Short mmCIF file of C-alpha atoms and ligand atoms in Angstrom, two decimals:
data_model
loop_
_atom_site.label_atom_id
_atom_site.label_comp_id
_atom_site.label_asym_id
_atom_site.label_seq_id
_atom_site.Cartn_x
_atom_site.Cartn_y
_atom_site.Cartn_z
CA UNK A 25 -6.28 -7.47 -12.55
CA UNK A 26 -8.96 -7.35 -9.78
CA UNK A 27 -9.84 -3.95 -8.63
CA UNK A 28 -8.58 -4.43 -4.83
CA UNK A 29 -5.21 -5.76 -6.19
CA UNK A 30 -5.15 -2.09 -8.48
CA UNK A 31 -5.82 -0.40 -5.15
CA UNK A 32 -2.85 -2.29 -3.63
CA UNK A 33 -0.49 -0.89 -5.96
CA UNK A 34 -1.89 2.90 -5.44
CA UNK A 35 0.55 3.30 -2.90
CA UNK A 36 3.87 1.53 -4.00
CA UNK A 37 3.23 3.26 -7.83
CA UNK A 38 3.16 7.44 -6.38
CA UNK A 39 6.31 6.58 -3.77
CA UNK A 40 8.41 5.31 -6.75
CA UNK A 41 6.74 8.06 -9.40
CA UNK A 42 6.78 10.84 -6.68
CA UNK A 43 8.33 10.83 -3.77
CA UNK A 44 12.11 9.16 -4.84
CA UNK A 45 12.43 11.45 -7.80
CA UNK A 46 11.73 14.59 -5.59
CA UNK A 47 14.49 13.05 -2.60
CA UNK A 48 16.61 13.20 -5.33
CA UNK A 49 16.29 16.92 -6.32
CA UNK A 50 15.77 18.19 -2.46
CA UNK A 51 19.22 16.26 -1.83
CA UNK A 52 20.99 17.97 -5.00
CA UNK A 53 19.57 20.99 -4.12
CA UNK A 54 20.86 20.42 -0.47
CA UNK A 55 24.26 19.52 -1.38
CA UNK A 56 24.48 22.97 -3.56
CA UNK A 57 23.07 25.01 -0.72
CA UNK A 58 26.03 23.49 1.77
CA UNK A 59 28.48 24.00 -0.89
CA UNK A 60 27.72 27.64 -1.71
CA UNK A 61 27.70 28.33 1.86
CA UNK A 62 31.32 27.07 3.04
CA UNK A 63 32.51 28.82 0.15
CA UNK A 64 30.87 32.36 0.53
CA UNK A 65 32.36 31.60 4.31
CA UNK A 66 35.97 30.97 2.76
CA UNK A 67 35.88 34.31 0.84
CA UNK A 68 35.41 32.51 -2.66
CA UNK A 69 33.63 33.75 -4.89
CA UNK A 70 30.70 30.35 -5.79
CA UNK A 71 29.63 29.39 -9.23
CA UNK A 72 26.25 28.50 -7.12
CA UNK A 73 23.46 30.42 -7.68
CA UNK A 74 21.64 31.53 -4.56
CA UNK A 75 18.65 30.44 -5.77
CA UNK A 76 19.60 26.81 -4.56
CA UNK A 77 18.28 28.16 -1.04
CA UNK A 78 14.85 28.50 -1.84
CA UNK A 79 14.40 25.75 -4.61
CA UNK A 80 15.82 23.30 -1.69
CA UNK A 81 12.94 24.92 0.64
CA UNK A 82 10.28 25.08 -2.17
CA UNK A 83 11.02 21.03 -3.12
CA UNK A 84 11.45 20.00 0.45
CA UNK A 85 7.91 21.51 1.43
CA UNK A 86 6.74 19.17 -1.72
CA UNK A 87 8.43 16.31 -0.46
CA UNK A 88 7.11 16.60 3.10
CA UNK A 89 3.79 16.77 1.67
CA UNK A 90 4.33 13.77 -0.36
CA UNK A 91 5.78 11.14 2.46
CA UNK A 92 2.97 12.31 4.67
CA UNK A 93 0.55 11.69 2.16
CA UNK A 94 2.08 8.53 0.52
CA UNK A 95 2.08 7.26 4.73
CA UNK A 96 -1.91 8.45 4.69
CA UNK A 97 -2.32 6.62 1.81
CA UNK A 98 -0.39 3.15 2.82
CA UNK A 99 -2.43 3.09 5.78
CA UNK A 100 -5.82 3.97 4.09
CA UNK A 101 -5.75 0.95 2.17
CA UNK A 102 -4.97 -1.59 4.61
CA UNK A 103 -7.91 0.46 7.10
CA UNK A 104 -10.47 0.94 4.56
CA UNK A 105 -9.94 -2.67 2.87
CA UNK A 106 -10.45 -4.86 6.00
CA UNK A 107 -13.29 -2.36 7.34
CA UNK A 108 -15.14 -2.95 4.37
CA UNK A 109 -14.26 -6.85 4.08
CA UNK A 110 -15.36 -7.45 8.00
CA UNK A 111 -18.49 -4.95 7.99
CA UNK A 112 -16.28 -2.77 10.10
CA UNK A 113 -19.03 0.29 9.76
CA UNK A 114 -21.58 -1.64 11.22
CA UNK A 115 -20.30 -3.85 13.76
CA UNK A 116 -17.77 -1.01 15.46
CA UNK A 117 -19.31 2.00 13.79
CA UNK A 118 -17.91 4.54 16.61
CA UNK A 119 -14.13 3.66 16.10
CA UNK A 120 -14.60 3.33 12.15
CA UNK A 121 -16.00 6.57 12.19
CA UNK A 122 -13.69 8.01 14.64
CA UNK A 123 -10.31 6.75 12.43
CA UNK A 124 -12.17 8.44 9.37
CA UNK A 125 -12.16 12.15 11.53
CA UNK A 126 -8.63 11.11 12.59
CA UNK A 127 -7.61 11.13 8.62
CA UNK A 128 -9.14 13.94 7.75
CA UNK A 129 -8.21 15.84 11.55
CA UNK A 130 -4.60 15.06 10.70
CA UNK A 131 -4.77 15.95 6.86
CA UNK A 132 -6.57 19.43 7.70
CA UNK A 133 -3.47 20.01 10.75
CA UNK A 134 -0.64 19.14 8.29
CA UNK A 135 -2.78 21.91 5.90
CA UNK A 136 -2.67 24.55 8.42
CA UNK A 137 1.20 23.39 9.24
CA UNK A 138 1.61 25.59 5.98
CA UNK A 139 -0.53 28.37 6.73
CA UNK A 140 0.64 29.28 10.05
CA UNK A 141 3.08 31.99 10.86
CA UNK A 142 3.38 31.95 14.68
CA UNK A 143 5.95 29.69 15.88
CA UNK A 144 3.69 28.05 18.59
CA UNK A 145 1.27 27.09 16.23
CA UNK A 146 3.29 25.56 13.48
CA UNK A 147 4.75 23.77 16.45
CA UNK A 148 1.06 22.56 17.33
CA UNK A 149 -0.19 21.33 14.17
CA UNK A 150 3.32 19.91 13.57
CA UNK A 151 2.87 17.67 16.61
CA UNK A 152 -1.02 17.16 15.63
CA UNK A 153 -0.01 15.92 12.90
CA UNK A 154 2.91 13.34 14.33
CA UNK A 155 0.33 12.09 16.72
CA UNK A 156 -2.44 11.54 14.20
CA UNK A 157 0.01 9.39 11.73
CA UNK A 158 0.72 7.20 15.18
CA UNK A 159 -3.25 6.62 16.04
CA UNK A 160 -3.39 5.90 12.49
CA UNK A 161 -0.81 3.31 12.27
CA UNK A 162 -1.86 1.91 15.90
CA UNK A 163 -5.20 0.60 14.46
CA UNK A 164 -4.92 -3.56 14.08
CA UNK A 165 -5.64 -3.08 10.76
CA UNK A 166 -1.75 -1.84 10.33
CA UNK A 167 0.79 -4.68 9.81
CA UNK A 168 3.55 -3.12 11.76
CA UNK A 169 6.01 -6.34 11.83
CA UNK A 170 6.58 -5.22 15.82
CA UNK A 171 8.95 -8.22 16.62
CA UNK A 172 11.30 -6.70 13.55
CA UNK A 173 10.70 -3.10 14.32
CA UNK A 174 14.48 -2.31 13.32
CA UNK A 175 13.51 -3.83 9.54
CA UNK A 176 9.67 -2.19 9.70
CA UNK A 177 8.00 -0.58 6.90
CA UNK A 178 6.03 0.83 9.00
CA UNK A 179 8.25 2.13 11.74
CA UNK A 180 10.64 3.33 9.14
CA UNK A 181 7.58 5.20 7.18
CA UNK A 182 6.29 6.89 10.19
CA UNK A 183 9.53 8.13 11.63
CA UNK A 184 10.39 9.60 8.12
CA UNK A 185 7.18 11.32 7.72
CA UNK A 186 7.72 12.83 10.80
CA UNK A 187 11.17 14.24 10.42
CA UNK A 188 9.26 15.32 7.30
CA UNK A 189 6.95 17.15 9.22
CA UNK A 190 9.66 18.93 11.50
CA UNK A 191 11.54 19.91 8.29
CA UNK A 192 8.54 22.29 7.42
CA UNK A 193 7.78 23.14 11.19
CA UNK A 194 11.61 24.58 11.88
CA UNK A 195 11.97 26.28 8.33
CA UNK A 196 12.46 29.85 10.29
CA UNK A 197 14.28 28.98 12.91
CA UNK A 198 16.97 27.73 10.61
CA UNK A 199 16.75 31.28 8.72
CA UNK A 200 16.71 32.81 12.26
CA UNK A 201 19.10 31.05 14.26
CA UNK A 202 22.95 33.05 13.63
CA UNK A 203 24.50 30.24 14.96
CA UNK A 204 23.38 27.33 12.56
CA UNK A 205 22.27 25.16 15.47
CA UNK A 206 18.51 24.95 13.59
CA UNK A 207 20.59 24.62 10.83
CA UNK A 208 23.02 21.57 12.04
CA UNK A 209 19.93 19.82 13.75
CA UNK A 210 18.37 20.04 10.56
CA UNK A 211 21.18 18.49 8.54
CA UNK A 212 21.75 15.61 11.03
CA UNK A 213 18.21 14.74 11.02
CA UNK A 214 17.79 14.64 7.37
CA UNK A 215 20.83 12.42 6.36
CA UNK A 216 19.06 10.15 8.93
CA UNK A 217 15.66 10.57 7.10
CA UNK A 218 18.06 9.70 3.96
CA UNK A 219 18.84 6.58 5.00
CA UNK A 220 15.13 5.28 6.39
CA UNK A 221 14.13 6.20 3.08
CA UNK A 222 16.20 3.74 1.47
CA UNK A 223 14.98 1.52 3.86
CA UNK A 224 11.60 2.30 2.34
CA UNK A 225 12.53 1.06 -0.90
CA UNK A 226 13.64 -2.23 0.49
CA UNK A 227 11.10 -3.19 2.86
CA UNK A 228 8.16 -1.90 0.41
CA UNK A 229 9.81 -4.01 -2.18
CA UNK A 230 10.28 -6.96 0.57
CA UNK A 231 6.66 -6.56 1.22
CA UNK A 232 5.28 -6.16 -2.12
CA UNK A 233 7.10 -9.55 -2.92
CA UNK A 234 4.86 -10.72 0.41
CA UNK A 235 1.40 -9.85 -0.59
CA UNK A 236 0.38 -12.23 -3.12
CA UNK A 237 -2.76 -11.29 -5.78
CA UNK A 238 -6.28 -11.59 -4.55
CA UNK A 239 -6.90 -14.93 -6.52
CA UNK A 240 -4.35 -16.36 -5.25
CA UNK A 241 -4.72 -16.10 -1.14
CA UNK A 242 -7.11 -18.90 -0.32
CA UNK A 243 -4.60 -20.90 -1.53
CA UNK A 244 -1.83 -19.64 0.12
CA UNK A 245 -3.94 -19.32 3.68
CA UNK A 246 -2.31 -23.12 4.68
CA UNK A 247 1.25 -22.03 4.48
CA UNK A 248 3.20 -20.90 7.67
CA UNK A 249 5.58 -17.76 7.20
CA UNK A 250 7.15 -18.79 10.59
CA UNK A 251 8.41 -22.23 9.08
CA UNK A 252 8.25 -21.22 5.93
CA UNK A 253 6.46 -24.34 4.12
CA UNK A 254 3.33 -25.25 2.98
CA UNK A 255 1.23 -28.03 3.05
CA UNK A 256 1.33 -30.75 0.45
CA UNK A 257 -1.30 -31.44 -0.73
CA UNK A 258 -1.88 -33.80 -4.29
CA UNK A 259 -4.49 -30.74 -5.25
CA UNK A 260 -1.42 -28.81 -6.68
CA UNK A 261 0.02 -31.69 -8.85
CA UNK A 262 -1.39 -32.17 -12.30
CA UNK A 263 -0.85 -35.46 -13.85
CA UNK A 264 1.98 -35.26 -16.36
CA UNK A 265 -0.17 -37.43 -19.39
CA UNK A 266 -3.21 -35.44 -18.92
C1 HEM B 3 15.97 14.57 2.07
C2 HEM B 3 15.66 15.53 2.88
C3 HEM B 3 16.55 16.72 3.21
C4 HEM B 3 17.93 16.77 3.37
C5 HEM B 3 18.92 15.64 3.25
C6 HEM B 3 18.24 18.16 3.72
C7 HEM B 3 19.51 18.62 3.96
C8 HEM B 3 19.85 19.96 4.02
C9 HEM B 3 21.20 20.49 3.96
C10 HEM B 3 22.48 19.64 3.85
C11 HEM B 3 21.11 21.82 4.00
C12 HEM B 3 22.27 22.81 3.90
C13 HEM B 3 22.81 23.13 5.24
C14 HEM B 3 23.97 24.03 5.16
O1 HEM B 3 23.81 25.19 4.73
O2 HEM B 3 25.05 23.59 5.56
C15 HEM B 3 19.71 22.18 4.13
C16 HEM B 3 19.21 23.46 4.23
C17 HEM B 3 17.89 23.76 4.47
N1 HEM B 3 16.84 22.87 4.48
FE1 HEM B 3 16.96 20.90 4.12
N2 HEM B 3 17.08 18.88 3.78
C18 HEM B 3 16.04 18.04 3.48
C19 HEM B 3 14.69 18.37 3.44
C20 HEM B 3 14.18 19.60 3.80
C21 HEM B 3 12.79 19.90 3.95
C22 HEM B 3 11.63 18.90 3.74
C23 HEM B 3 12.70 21.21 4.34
C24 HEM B 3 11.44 21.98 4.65
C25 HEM B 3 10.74 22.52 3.74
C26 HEM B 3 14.05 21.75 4.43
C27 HEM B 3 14.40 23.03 4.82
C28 HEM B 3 15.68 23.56 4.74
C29 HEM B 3 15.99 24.98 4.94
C30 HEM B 3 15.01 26.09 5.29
C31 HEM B 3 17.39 25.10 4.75
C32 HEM B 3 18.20 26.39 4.74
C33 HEM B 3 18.31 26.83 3.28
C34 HEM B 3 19.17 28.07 3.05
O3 HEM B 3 20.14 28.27 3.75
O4 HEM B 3 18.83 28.79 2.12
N3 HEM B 3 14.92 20.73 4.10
N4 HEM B 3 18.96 21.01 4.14
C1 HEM B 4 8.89 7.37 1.42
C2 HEM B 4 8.26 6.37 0.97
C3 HEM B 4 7.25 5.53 1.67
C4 HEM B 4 6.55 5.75 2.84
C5 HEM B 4 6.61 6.97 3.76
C6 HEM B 4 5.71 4.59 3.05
C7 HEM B 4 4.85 4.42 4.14
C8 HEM B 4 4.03 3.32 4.32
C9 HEM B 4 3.18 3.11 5.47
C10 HEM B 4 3.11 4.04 6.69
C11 HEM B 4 2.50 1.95 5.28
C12 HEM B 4 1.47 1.30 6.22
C13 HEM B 4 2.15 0.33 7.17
C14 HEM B 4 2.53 -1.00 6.53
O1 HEM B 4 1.63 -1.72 6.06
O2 HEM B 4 3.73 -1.31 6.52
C15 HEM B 4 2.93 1.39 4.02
C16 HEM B 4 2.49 0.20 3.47
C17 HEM B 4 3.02 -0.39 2.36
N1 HEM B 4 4.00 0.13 1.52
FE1 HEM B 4 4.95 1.90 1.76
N2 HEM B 4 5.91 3.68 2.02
C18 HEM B 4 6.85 4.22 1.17
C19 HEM B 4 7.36 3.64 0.02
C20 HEM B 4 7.01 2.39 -0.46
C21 HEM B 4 7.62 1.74 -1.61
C22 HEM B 4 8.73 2.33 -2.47
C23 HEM B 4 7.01 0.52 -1.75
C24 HEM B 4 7.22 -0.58 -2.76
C25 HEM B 4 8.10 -0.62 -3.69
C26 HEM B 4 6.01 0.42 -0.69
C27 HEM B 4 5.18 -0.67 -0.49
C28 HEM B 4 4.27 -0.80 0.53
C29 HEM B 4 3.43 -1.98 0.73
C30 HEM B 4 3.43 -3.24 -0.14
C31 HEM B 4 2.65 -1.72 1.86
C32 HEM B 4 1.61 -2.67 2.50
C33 HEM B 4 0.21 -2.26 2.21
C34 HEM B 4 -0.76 -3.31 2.80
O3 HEM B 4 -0.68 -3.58 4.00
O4 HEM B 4 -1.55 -3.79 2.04
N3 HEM B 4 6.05 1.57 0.07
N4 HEM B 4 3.87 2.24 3.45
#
């Protein structure tokens, strides 16, 4: 395999080893945390342990970090590929250099997401963060599929990175807030992030199945995805007595 077609598969390879098997255990955990607490509410007495509650928090601030980094990562290659295929670092040096601070601007503001303790400044590097993800994924380099937004890869990645990111940014609030508003939001915004992240797994396979190997793209250069045919030509048929 070539090198740039192992780089292809950086991306698709730590989503499915990473990121699914942690949705799984931040949903358990989720599920248990819910439980526990409509039946501490009912007077029961729960076979949960509490620790659910912070093993749901502890997972889910892995799991944030992972979709925003598996996002970084799905744009990097498309960027960094083409840059270095159309001399990108000569010919437009100021904006190649600029989208390299953007990547590391937005990586060091999702950093100090973590670190910050005052409300207004998790909400800061929160929305730092949100905006550098959408400069990112704004550069041509990006194959957004705009016409089919509603079936996107990238739409869907973006928006689920950044529910990601709000996750982490209103973790007190949902301590804080008596009457579970934080707490509601929270839930109703998640089950959405649920489902756009099996609508990751489809349109990353969908795409996948798109992107043929390295060797094989001159080749496939003639054909039209609109009509969906290729030319004949008698270069493709090998006699059947030779
Ligand atoms: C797949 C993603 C996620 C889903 C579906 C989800 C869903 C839920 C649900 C259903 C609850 C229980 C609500 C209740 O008590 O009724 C909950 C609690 C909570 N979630 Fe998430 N969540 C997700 C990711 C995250 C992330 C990434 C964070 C941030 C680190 C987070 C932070 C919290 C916090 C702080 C609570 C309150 C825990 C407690 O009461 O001890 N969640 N979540
Ligand atoms: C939560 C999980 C995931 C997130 C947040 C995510 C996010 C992204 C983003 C933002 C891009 C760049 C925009 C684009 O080209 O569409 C991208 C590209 C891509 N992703 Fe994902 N992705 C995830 C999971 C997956 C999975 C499971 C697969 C495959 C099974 C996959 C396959 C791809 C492919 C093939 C590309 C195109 C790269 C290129 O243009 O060369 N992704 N992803």
């Amino acid at each position: 395999m070539e090198l740039e077609d192992f780089f292809a598969l950086v991306h698709p390879a730590i989503a499915i080893i990473v990121v699914f098997p942690l949705i799984g255990i931040v949903t358990n955990r989720a599920w248990l945390v819910r439980q526990r607490r409509l039946q501490v509410i009912d007077g029961e007495k729960s076979k949960i342990p509490p620790i659910v509650g912070s093993e749901h928090v502890a997972i889910g601030n892995w799991l944030s970090i992972s979709v925003v980094g598996v996002a970084l990562l799905g744009m990097a290659y498309p960027i960094f590929s083409k840059f270095l295929k159309n001399d990108v670092f000569s010919k437009d040096s100021l904006r190649a250099f600029s989208v390299v601070a953007i990547f590391i601007a937005t990586t060091a503001a999702f950093t100090f997401l973590f670190k910050a303790k005052v409300k207004i400044w998790r909400n800061i590097f929160a929305a730092l963060t949100s905006v550098g993800l959408i400069v990112l994924g704004a550069q041509p380099e990006v194959f957004r599929r705009d016409s089919e937004w509603f079936f996107s890869h990238y739409y869907y990645g973006i928006a689920a990175a950044i529910l990601m990111i709000i996750s982490v940014a209103i973790t007190q609030d949902i301590y804080k807030d008596k009457q579970n508003r934080w707490r509601n939001i929270h839930i109703i915004l998640n089950c959405f992030a649920l489902l756009l992240f099996i609508g990751q797994g489809m349109t990353g396979s969908r795409d996948l199945l798109s992107i043929p190997y390295s060797w094989q793209k001159e080749y496939l250069r003639p054909c039209d995805s609109k009509t969906r045919t290729c030319p004949k030509s008698t270069a493709f048929y090998i006699p059947i007595d030779r």
